[in-house]
CSV table of N, CA, C and O and ligand atoms in Angstrom, one decimal:
chain,number,residue,atom,x,y,z
J,1,UNK,N,-7.1,9.3,24.6
J,1,UNK,CA,-7.1,7.9,23.9
J,1,UNK,C,-5.8,7.8,23.1
J,1,UNK,O,-5.4,8.7,22.3
J,2,UNK,N,-5.2,6.6,23.3
J,2,UNK,CA,-4.0,6.3,22.4
J,2,UNK,C,-4.3,5.8,21.0
J,2,UNK,O,-5.5,5.6,20.8
J,3,UNK,N,-3.3,5.6,20.3
J,3,UNK,CA,-3.5,5.1,18.9
J,3,UNK,C,-4.3,3.8,18.8
J,3,UNK,O,-5.3,3.6,18.0
J,4,UNK,N,-3.8,2.9,19.7
J,4,UNK,CA,-4.5,1.5,19.7
J,4,UNK,C,-5.9,1.6,20.2
J,4,UNK,O,-6.7,1.0,19.4
J,5,UNK,N,-6.2,2.4,21.0
J,5,UNK,CA,-7.6,2.6,21.5
J,5,UNK,C,-8.4,3.2,20.3
J,5,UNK,O,-9.5,2.8,20.1
J,6,UNK,N,-7.8,4.2,19.6
J,6,UNK,CA,-8.5,4.7,18.5
J,6,UNK,C,-8.8,3.8,17.3
J,6,UNK,O,-9.8,3.8,16.7
J,7,UNK,N,-7.8,2.9,17.2
J,7,UNK,CA,-7.9,1.9,16.2
J,7,UNK,C,-9.2,0.9,16.6
J,7,UNK,O,-10.1,0.8,15.7
J,8,UNK,N,-9.3,0.5,17.9
J,8,UNK,CA,-10.3,-0.3,18.4
J,8,UNK,C,-11.6,0.4,18.3
J,8,UNK,O,-12.6,-0.2,17.8
J,9,UNK,N,-11.6,1.7,18.5
J,9,UNK,CA,-12.9,2.5,18.4
J,9,UNK,C,-13.4,2.4,16.9
J,9,UNK,O,-14.6,2.3,16.7
J,10,UNK,N,-12.5,2.6,16.0
J,10,UNK,CA,-12.8,2.7,14.6
J,10,UNK,C,-13.4,1.3,14.2
J,10,UNK,O,-14.4,1.1,13.5
J,11,UNK,N,-12.7,0.2,14.7
J,11,UNK,CA,-13.3,-1.0,14.4
J,11,UNK,C,-14.5,-1.4,15.0
J,11,UNK,O,-15.3,-2.1,14.4
J,12,UNK,N,-14.8,-1.0,16.2
J,12,UNK,CA,-16.0,-1.1,16.9
J,12,UNK,C,-17.2,-0.4,16.1
J,12,UNK,O,-18.2,-0.9,15.9
J,13,UNK,N,-16.8,0.8,15.7
J,13,UNK,CA,-17.8,1.7,15.0
J,13,UNK,C,-18.1,1.0,13.7
J,13,UNK,O,-19.2,1.2,13.0
J,14,UNK,N,-17.3,0.3,13.0
J,14,UNK,CA,-17.5,-0.4,11.6
J,14,UNK,C,-17.8,-1.8,11.8
J,14,UNK,O,-17.7,-2.5,10.8
J,15,UNK,N,-18.2,-2.3,13.0
J,15,UNK,CA,-18.7,-3.6,13.0
J,15,UNK,C,-17.7,-4.7,12.8
J,15,UNK,O,-18.0,-5.9,12.5
J,16,UNK,N,-16.4,-4.4,12.9
J,16,UNK,CA,-15.3,-5.5,12.8
J,16,UNK,C,-15.4,-6.6,13.7
J,16,UNK,O,-15.1,-7.6,13.3
J,17,UNK,N,-16.0,-6.3,14.9
J,17,UNK,CA,-16.0,-7.4,15.9
J,17,UNK,C,-17.3,-8.3,15.7
J,17,UNK,O,-17.4,-9.1,16.6
J,18,UNK,N,-18.2,-7.9,14.9
J,18,UNK,CA,-19.4,-8.6,14.7
J,18,UNK,C,-19.1,-10.1,14.1
J,18,UNK,O,-19.8,-11.1,14.5
J,19,UNK,N,-17.9,-10.2,13.5
J,19,UNK,CA,-17.5,-11.5,13.0
J,19,UNK,C,-16.5,-12.2,13.8
J,19,UNK,O,-15.9,-13.2,13.4
J,20,UNK,N,-16.2,-11.7,15.1
J,20,UNK,CA,-15.1,-12.2,15.8
J,20,UNK,C,-15.5,-13.7,16.2
J,20,UNK,O,-16.5,-14.0,16.6
J,21,UNK,N,-14.3,-14.5,16.2
J,21,UNK,CA,-14.5,-15.9,16.6
J,21,UNK,C,-15.0,-16.1,18.1
J,21,UNK,O,-15.8,-16.9,18.3
J,22,UNK,N,-14.4,-15.1,18.9
J,22,UNK,CA,-14.6,-15.2,20.4
J,22,UNK,C,-15.7,-14.0,20.6
J,22,UNK,O,-15.4,-12.9,20.4
J,23,UNK,N,-16.8,-14.5,21.0
J,23,UNK,CA,-17.9,-13.4,21.1
J,23,UNK,C,-17.7,-12.4,22.2
J,23,UNK,O,-18.4,-11.4,22.3
J,24,UNK,N,-16.7,-12.6,23.1
J,24,UNK,CA,-16.4,-11.6,24.1
J,24,UNK,C,-15.5,-10.5,23.6
J,24,UNK,O,-15.2,-9.5,24.3
J,25,UNK,N,-15.0,-10.6,22.4
J,25,UNK,CA,-14.1,-9.6,21.8
J,25,UNK,C,-14.6,-8.2,21.9
J,25,UNK,O,-13.8,-7.4,22.3
J,26,UNK,N,-15.8,-8.0,21.5
J,26,UNK,CA,-16.3,-6.7,21.5
J,26,UNK,C,-16.3,-6.1,22.8
J,26,UNK,O,-15.9,-4.9,23.0
J,27,UNK,N,-16.7,-6.9,23.9
J,27,UNK,CA,-16.7,-6.3,25.2
J,27,UNK,C,-15.3,-5.9,25.6
J,27,UNK,O,-15.2,-4.9,26.4
J,28,UNK,N,-14.4,-6.7,25.3
J,28,UNK,CA,-13.0,-6.5,25.7
J,28,UNK,C,-12.5,-5.1,25.0
J,28,UNK,O,-11.7,-4.2,25.6
J,29,UNK,N,-12.9,-5.1,23.8
J,29,UNK,CA,-12.5,-3.7,23.0
J,29,UNK,C,-13.1,-2.7,23.7
J,29,UNK,O,-12.5,-1.6,23.7
J,30,UNK,N,-14.5,-2.7,23.9
J,30,UNK,CA,-15.1,-1.6,24.7
J,30,UNK,C,-14.4,-1.2,25.9
J,30,UNK,O,-14.1,-0.1,26.3
J,31,UNK,N,-13.9,-2.2,26.7
J,31,UNK,CA,-13.2,-1.9,28.0
J,31,UNK,C,-11.8,-1.2,27.6
J,31,UNK,O,-11.5,-0.3,28.3
J,32,UNK,N,-11.2,-1.7,26.7
J,32,UNK,CA,-10.0,-1.1,26.3
J,32,UNK,C,-10.2,0.4,25.9
J,32,UNK,O,-9.3,1.3,26.2
J,33,UNK,N,-11.2,0.6,25.1
J,33,UNK,CA,-11.5,2.1,24.8
J,33,UNK,C,-11.9,2.9,25.9
J,33,UNK,O,-11.4,4.1,26.0
J,34,UNK,N,-12.7,2.4,26.8
J,34,UNK,CA,-13.2,3.1,27.9
J,34,UNK,C,-12.0,3.4,29.1
J,34,UNK,O,-11.9,4.5,29.6
J,35,UNK,N,-11.4,2.3,29.3
J,35,UNK,CA,-10.4,2.3,30.3
J,35,UNK,C,-9.0,2.4,30.0
J,35,UNK,O,-8.0,2.5,30.9
J,36,UNK,N,-8.7,2.1,28.6
J,36,UNK,CA,-7.3,2.2,28.3
J,36,UNK,C,-6.8,0.7,28.1
J,36,UNK,O,-7.1,-0.2,28.9
J,37,UNK,N,-6.0,0.5,27.1
J,37,UNK,CA,-5.6,-0.9,26.7
J,37,UNK,C,-4.7,-1.5,27.8
J,37,UNK,O,-4.5,-2.7,28.0
J,38,UNK,N,-4.1,-0.6,28.6
J,38,UNK,CA,-3.1,-1.1,29.6
J,38,UNK,C,-3.8,-1.6,30.8
J,38,UNK,O,-3.1,-2.3,31.6
J,39,UNK,N,-5.2,-1.4,30.8
J,39,UNK,CA,-5.8,-2.0,32.1
J,39,UNK,C,-6.2,-3.5,31.8
J,39,UNK,O,-6.9,-4.1,32.6
J,40,UNK,N,-6.1,-3.9,30.5
J,40,UNK,CA,-6.5,-5.4,30.2
J,40,UNK,C,-5.5,-6.3,30.7
J,40,UNK,O,-4.2,-6.1,30.9
J,41,UNK,N,-6.1,-7.6,31.1
J,41,UNK,CA,-5.1,-8.6,31.5
J,41,UNK,C,-4.4,-9.0,30.3
J,41,UNK,O,-4.9,-8.8,29.1
J,42,UNK,N,-3.3,-9.8,30.4
J,42,UNK,CA,-2.5,-10.2,29.3
J,42,UNK,C,-3.4,-11.2,28.4
J,42,UNK,O,-3.2,-11.2,27.2
J,43,UNK,N,-4.4,-11.9,28.9
J,43,UNK,CA,-5.2,-12.7,28.3
J,43,UNK,C,-6.1,-12.0,27.3
J,43,UNK,O,-6.4,-12.2,26.1
J,44,UNK,N,-6.7,-10.9,27.9
J,44,UNK,CA,-7.6,-10.0,27.2
J,44,UNK,C,-6.9,-9.3,26.1
J,44,UNK,O,-7.3,-9.2,25.0
J,45,UNK,N,-5.6,-8.9,26.4
J,45,UNK,CA,-4.7,-8.3,25.5
J,45,UNK,C,-4.5,-9.1,24.3
J,45,UNK,O,-4.5,-8.7,23.1
J,46,UNK,N,-4.1,-10.4,24.6
J,46,UNK,CA,-4.0,-11.3,23.4
J,46,UNK,C,-5.1,-11.5,22.5
J,46,UNK,O,-4.9,-11.9,21.3
J,47,UNK,N,-6.3,-11.4,23.1
J,47,UNK,CA,-7.5,-11.4,22.2
J,47,UNK,C,-7.5,-10.4,21.1
J,47,UNK,O,-7.9,-10.5,20.0
J,48,UNK,N,-7.1,-9.1,21.7
J,48,UNK,CA,-7.2,-7.9,20.8
J,48,UNK,C,-6.0,-7.8,19.8
J,48,UNK,O,-6.0,-7.1,18.7
J,49,UNK,N,-4.9,-8.3,20.3
J,49,UNK,CA,-3.6,-8.2,19.5
J,49,UNK,C,-3.7,-8.4,18.0
J,49,UNK,O,-3.3,-7.5,17.2
J,50,UNK,N,-4.5,-9.5,17.6
J,50,UNK,CA,-4.6,-9.6,16.1
J,50,UNK,C,-5.3,-8.5,15.4
J,50,UNK,O,-5.1,-8.2,14.2
J,51,UNK,N,-6.1,-7.8,16.1
J,51,UNK,CA,-6.8,-6.6,15.6
J,51,UNK,C,-6.0,-5.4,15.5
J,51,UNK,O,-6.3,-4.5,14.7
J,52,UNK,N,-4.8,-5.3,16.2
J,52,UNK,CA,-4.0,-4.2,16.2
J,52,UNK,C,-2.8,-4.2,15.2
J,52,UNK,O,-2.1,-3.4,15.1
J,53,UNK,N,-2.9,-5.2,14.3
J,53,UNK,CA,-2.0,-5.2,13.1
J,53,UNK,C,-2.8,-5.8,12.0
J,53,UNK,O,-3.7,-6.6,12.1
J,54,UNK,N,-2.4,-5.3,10.8
J,54,UNK,CA,-3.1,-5.7,9.6
J,54,UNK,C,-2.0,-5.6,8.5
J,54,UNK,O,-0.8,-5.3,8.7
J,55,UNK,N,-2.5,-5.7,7.2
J,55,UNK,CA,-1.6,-5.6,6.2
J,55,UNK,C,-2.2,-4.9,5.0
J,55,UNK,O,-3.4,-4.9,4.8
J,56,UNK,N,-1.3,-4.3,4.2
J,56,UNK,CA,-1.7,-3.5,3.1
J,56,UNK,C,-2.4,-4.5,2.0
J,56,UNK,O,-1.9,-5.6,1.8
J,57,UNK,N,-3.5,-4.2,1.3
J,57,UNK,CA,-4.1,-5.2,0.3
J,57,UNK,C,-3.5,-4.9,-1.1
J,57,UNK,O,-3.7,-5.7,-1.9
J,58,UNK,N,-2.6,-3.9,-1.1
J,58,UNK,CA,-2.1,-3.6,-2.5
J,58,UNK,C,-3.1,-3.1,-3.5
J,58,UNK,O,-4.2,-3.1,-3.2
J,59,UNK,N,-2.6,-2.5,-4.7
J,59,UNK,CA,-3.5,-2.0,-5.7
J,59,UNK,C,-3.3,-2.7,-7.0
J,59,UNK,O,-2.1,-3.2,-7.3
J,60,UNK,N,-4.2,-2.6,-7.8
J,60,UNK,CA,-4.1,-3.2,-9.2
J,60,UNK,C,-4.2,-2.0,-10.2
J,60,UNK,O,-5.1,-1.2,-10.0
J,61,UNK,N,-3.2,-2.0,-11.1
J,61,UNK,CA,-3.3,-0.9,-12.0
J,61,UNK,C,-4.3,-1.1,-13.2
J,61,UNK,O,-4.8,-2.2,-13.3
J,62,UNK,N,-4.4,-0.1,-14.0
J,62,UNK,CA,-5.4,-0.2,-15.1
J,62,UNK,C,-5.2,-1.4,-16.0
J,62,UNK,O,-6.0,-1.9,-16.7
J,63,UNK,N,-3.9,-1.8,-16.0
J,63,UNK,CA,-3.5,-2.9,-16.8
J,63,UNK,C,-3.8,-4.3,-16.2
J,63,UNK,O,-3.6,-5.3,-16.7
J,64,UNK,N,-4.3,-4.4,-15.0
J,64,UNK,CA,-4.7,-5.5,-14.2
J,64,UNK,C,-3.5,-6.2,-13.5
J,64,UNK,O,-3.7,-7.2,-12.9
J,65,UNK,N,-2.5,-5.4,-13.4
J,65,UNK,CA,-1.2,-5.8,-12.6
J,65,UNK,C,-1.4,-5.5,-11.2
J,65,UNK,O,-1.4,-4.2,-10.8
J,66,UNK,N,-1.3,-6.4,-10.4
J,66,UNK,CA,-1.4,-6.1,-8.9
J,66,UNK,C,0.1,-5.8,-8.5
J,66,UNK,O,0.9,-6.6,-8.8
J,67,UNK,N,0.1,-4.9,-7.6
J,67,UNK,CA,1.6,-4.5,-7.1
J,67,UNK,C,2.2,-5.3,-6.2
J,67,UNK,O,3.4,-5.2,-5.8
J,68,UNK,N,1.5,-6.3,-5.6
J,68,UNK,CA,2.1,-7.3,-4.7
J,68,UNK,C,2.3,-6.8,-3.3
J,68,UNK,O,3.0,-7.5,-2.6
J,69,UNK,N,1.9,-5.7,-3.0
J,69,UNK,CA,2.2,-5.1,-1.7
J,69,UNK,C,1.5,-5.8,-0.6
J,69,UNK,O,0.4,-6.0,-0.8
J,70,UNK,N,2.1,-6.0,0.5
J,70,UNK,CA,1.5,-6.6,1.6
J,70,UNK,C,2.2,-6.0,2.8
J,70,UNK,O,2.4,-6.8,3.9
J,71,UNK,N,2.4,-4.8,2.9
J,71,UNK,CA,3.2,-4.2,3.9
J,71,UNK,C,2.4,-4.3,5.2
J,71,UNK,O,1.2,-4.1,5.3
J,72,UNK,N,3.1,-4.6,6.3
J,72,UNK,CA,2.5,-4.7,7.6
J,72,UNK,C,2.0,-3.3,8.2
J,72,UNK,O,2.7,-2.4,7.9
J,73,UNK,N,0.8,-3.2,8.7
J,73,UNK,CA,0.4,-2.0,9.1
J,73,UNK,C,0.1,-2.0,10.7
J,73,UNK,O,-0.6,-3.1,11.0
J,74,UNK,N,0.5,-1.2,11.5
J,74,UNK,CA,0.1,-1.1,12.9
J,74,UNK,C,0.3,0.3,13.4
J,74,UNK,O,0.9,1.1,12.7
J,75,UNK,N,-0.3,0.5,14.6
J,75,UNK,CA,-0.1,1.8,15.2
J,75,UNK,C,-0.7,2.9,14.3
J,75,UNK,O,-1.7,2.7,13.7
J,76,UNK,N,0.0,4.1,14.3
J,76,UNK,CA,-0.4,5.2,13.5
J,76,UNK,C,-0.8,4.9,12.1
J,76,UNK,O,-1.8,5.3,11.5
J,77,UNK,N,0.1,4.0,11.5
J,77,UNK,CA,-0.1,3.6,10.1
J,77,UNK,C,-1.4,2.8,9.9
J,77,UNK,O,-2.1,3.1,8.8
J,78,UNK,N,-1.7,2.0,10.8
J,78,UNK,CA,-2.8,1.2,10.7
J,78,UNK,C,-4.1,2.1,10.9
J,78,UNK,O,-5.1,2.1,10.2
J,79,UNK,N,-4.0,3.0,11.9
J,79,UNK,CA,-5.2,3.9,12.1
J,79,UNK,C,-5.4,4.8,10.9
J,79,UNK,O,-6.5,5.0,10.5
J,80,UNK,N,-4.3,5.4,10.3
J,80,UNK,CA,-4.5,6.2,9.1
J,80,UNK,C,-5.1,5.4,7.9
J,80,UNK,O,-6.0,6.0,7.2
J,81,UNK,N,-4.7,4.1,7.8
J,81,UNK,CA,-5.2,3.4,6.8
J,81,UNK,C,-6.7,3.1,7.0
J,81,UNK,O,-7.4,3.2,6.0
J,82,UNK,N,-7.1,2.9,8.2
J,82,UNK,CA,-8.6,2.8,8.4
J,82,UNK,C,-9.2,4.1,8.2
J,82,UNK,O,-10.4,4.1,7.6
J,83,UNK,N,-8.7,5.2,8.5
J,83,UNK,CA,-9.4,6.5,8.4
J,83,UNK,C,-9.5,6.8,6.9
J,83,UNK,O,-10.5,7.5,6.4
J,84,UNK,N,-8.5,6.4,6.0
J,84,UNK,CA,-8.5,6.7,4.6
J,84,UNK,C,-9.6,5.8,3.9
J,84,UNK,O,-10.0,6.2,2.9
J,85,UNK,N,-9.7,4.6,4.4
J,85,UNK,CA,-10.4,3.5,3.7
J,85,UNK,C,-12.0,3.5,3.9
J,85,UNK,O,-12.5,3.8,4.9
J,86,UNK,N,-12.7,3.3,2.8
J,86,UNK,CA,-14.2,3.3,2.9
J,86,UNK,C,-14.5,1.9,3.2
J,86,UNK,O,-15.6,1.7,3.7
J,87,UNK,N,-13.6,0.9,2.9
J,87,UNK,CA,-14.0,-0.6,3.2
J,87,UNK,C,-13.0,-1.0,4.2
J,87,UNK,O,-11.8,-1.1,3.9
J,88,UNK,N,-13.5,-1.4,5.5
J,88,UNK,CA,-12.5,-1.6,6.6
J,88,UNK,C,-11.8,-3.0,6.3
J,88,UNK,O,-10.8,-3.2,6.9
J,89,UNK,N,-12.3,-3.8,5.2
J,89,UNK,CA,-11.6,-5.1,5.0
J,89,UNK,C,-10.3,-4.8,4.0
J,89,UNK,O,-9.7,-5.7,3.6
J,90,UNK,N,-10.5,-3.7,3.5
J,90,UNK,CA,-9.4,-3.3,2.4
J,90,UNK,C,-8.6,-2.2,2.7
J,90,UNK,O,-9.1,-1.0,2.6
J,91,UNK,N,-7.3,-2.4,3.2
J,91,UNK,CA,-6.5,-1.3,3.8
J,91,UNK,C,-5.3,-1.2,2.9
J,91,UNK,O,-4.8,-2.1,2.3
J,92,UNK,N,-5.0,0.0,2.7
J,92,UNK,CA,-3.8,0.4,1.9
J,92,UNK,C,-2.7,1.2,2.6
J,92,UNK,O,-3.0,2.0,3.4
J,93,UNK,N,-1.4,0.8,2.4
J,93,UNK,CA,-0.3,1.7,3.0
J,93,UNK,C,-0.3,3.1,2.2
J,93,UNK,O,-1.0,3.3,1.2
J,94,UNK,N,0.5,3.9,2.7
J,94,UNK,CA,0.5,5.3,2.2
J,94,UNK,C,1.0,5.3,0.7
J,94,UNK,O,0.4,6.0,-0.1
J,95,UNK,N,2.0,4.3,0.5
J,95,UNK,CA,2.6,4.3,-0.9
J,95,UNK,C,1.5,3.8,-1.9
J,95,UNK,O,1.1,4.3,-3.0
J,96,UNK,N,0.7,2.7,-1.5
J,96,UNK,CA,-0.4,2.2,-2.4
J,96,UNK,C,-1.5,3.3,-2.6
J,96,UNK,O,-2.1,3.3,-3.6
J,97,UNK,N,-1.8,4.0,-1.4
J,97,UNK,CA,-2.7,5.0,-1.5
J,97,UNK,C,-2.6,5.9,-2.6
J,97,UNK,O,-3.4,6.3,-3.4
J,98,UNK,N,-1.3,6.4,-2.6
J,98,UNK,CA,-1.0,7.4,-3.7
J,98,UNK,C,-0.9,6.8,-5.1
J,98,UNK,O,-1.3,7.4,-6.0
J,99,UNK,N,-0.6,5.5,-5.1
J,99,UNK,CA,-0.7,4.7,-6.5
J,99,UNK,C,-2.0,4.6,-6.9
J,99,UNK,O,-2.5,4.8,-8.1
J,100,UNK,N,-2.9,4.4,-5.9
J,100,UNK,CA,-4.4,4.3,-6.3
J,100,UNK,C,-5.0,5.6,-6.8
J,100,UNK,O,-5.7,5.6,-7.8
J,101,UNK,N,-4.5,6.8,-6.2
J,101,UNK,CA,-4.9,8.1,-6.7
J,101,UNK,C,-4.4,8.2,-8.1
J,101,UNK,O,-5.1,8.7,-9.1
J,102,UNK,N,-3.2,7.7,-8.3
J,102,UNK,CA,-2.6,7.9,-9.7
J,102,UNK,C,-3.3,7.0,-10.7
J,102,UNK,O,-3.7,7.6,-11.8
J,103,UNK,N,-3.7,5.8,-10.3
J,103,UNK,CA,-4.4,4.9,-11.2
J,103,UNK,C,-5.7,5.4,-11.5
J,103,UNK,O,-6.2,5.4,-12.7
J,104,UNK,N,-6.5,6.1,-10.5
J,104,UNK,CA,-7.8,6.6,-10.8
J,104,UNK,C,-7.7,7.7,-11.8
J,104,UNK,O,-8.6,7.9,-12.7
J,105,UNK,N,-6.6,8.5,-11.7
J,105,UNK,CA,-6.5,9.6,-12.6
J,105,UNK,C,-6.2,9.0,-14.1
J,105,UNK,O,-6.9,9.4,-15.1
J,106,UNK,N,-5.5,7.8,-14.1
J,106,UNK,CA,-5.2,7.2,-15.5
J,106,UNK,C,-6.6,6.7,-16.0
J,106,UNK,O,-6.8,6.8,-17.1
J,107,UNK,N,-7.4,5.9,-15.2
J,107,UNK,CA,-8.6,5.5,-15.6
J,107,UNK,C,-9.5,6.6,-16.2
J,107,UNK,O,-10.2,6.4,-17.1
J,108,UNK,N,-9.5,7.6,-15.5
J,108,UNK,CA,-10.2,8.9,-15.9
J,108,UNK,C,-9.9,9.2,-17.2
J,108,UNK,O,-10.7,9.5,-18.2
J,109,UNK,N,-8.5,9.3,-17.5
J,109,UNK,CA,-8.1,9.6,-18.9
J,109,UNK,C,-8.5,8.6,-19.9
J,109,UNK,O,-8.9,8.9,-21.0
J,110,UNK,N,-8.2,7.3,-19.5
J,110,UNK,CA,-8.5,6.3,-20.5
J,110,UNK,C,-9.9,6.3,-20.9
J,110,UNK,O,-10.3,6.1,-22.1
J,111,UNK,N,-10.8,6.4,-19.9
J,111,UNK,CA,-12.2,6.4,-20.3
J,111,UNK,C,-12.7,7.7,-21.1
J,111,UNK,O,-13.7,7.6,-21.8
J,112,UNK,N,-11.8,8.6,-21.2
J,112,UNK,CA,-12.3,9.8,-22.0
J,112,UNK,C,-11.5,9.9,-23.4
J,112,UNK,O,-11.8,10.8,-24.1
J,113,UNK,N,-10.7,8.8,-23.5
J,113,UNK,CA,-9.9,8.8,-24.9
J,113,UNK,C,-10.9,8.6,-26.1
J,113,UNK,O,-11.9,7.9,-25.9
I,1,ZN,ZN1,0.9,-1.1,0.0
């Protein structure tokens, strides 16, 4: 299975297609996962395309400042973001993920002061 198929599988497992505007989306995603995305027709492919790219949601530091990151995510980067994230609606790029870890550490310290 390729990266894009893995992304679709993750999305399928997490109910991302439950809210799809076009209710055939999940069926197309299943076909892509089972038979490979290259077997899809151009129209089927265009239905899935929006799911194969996303963007970083950015992080807010303990002072309430949002870092404004909205880095585009696709391919390996998108898959990794999905695998790291507990909430599929909220994805972070690698740099924000490490910022988040740092902020969590700061929060921890602040709460123990
Ligand atoms: Zn980011």
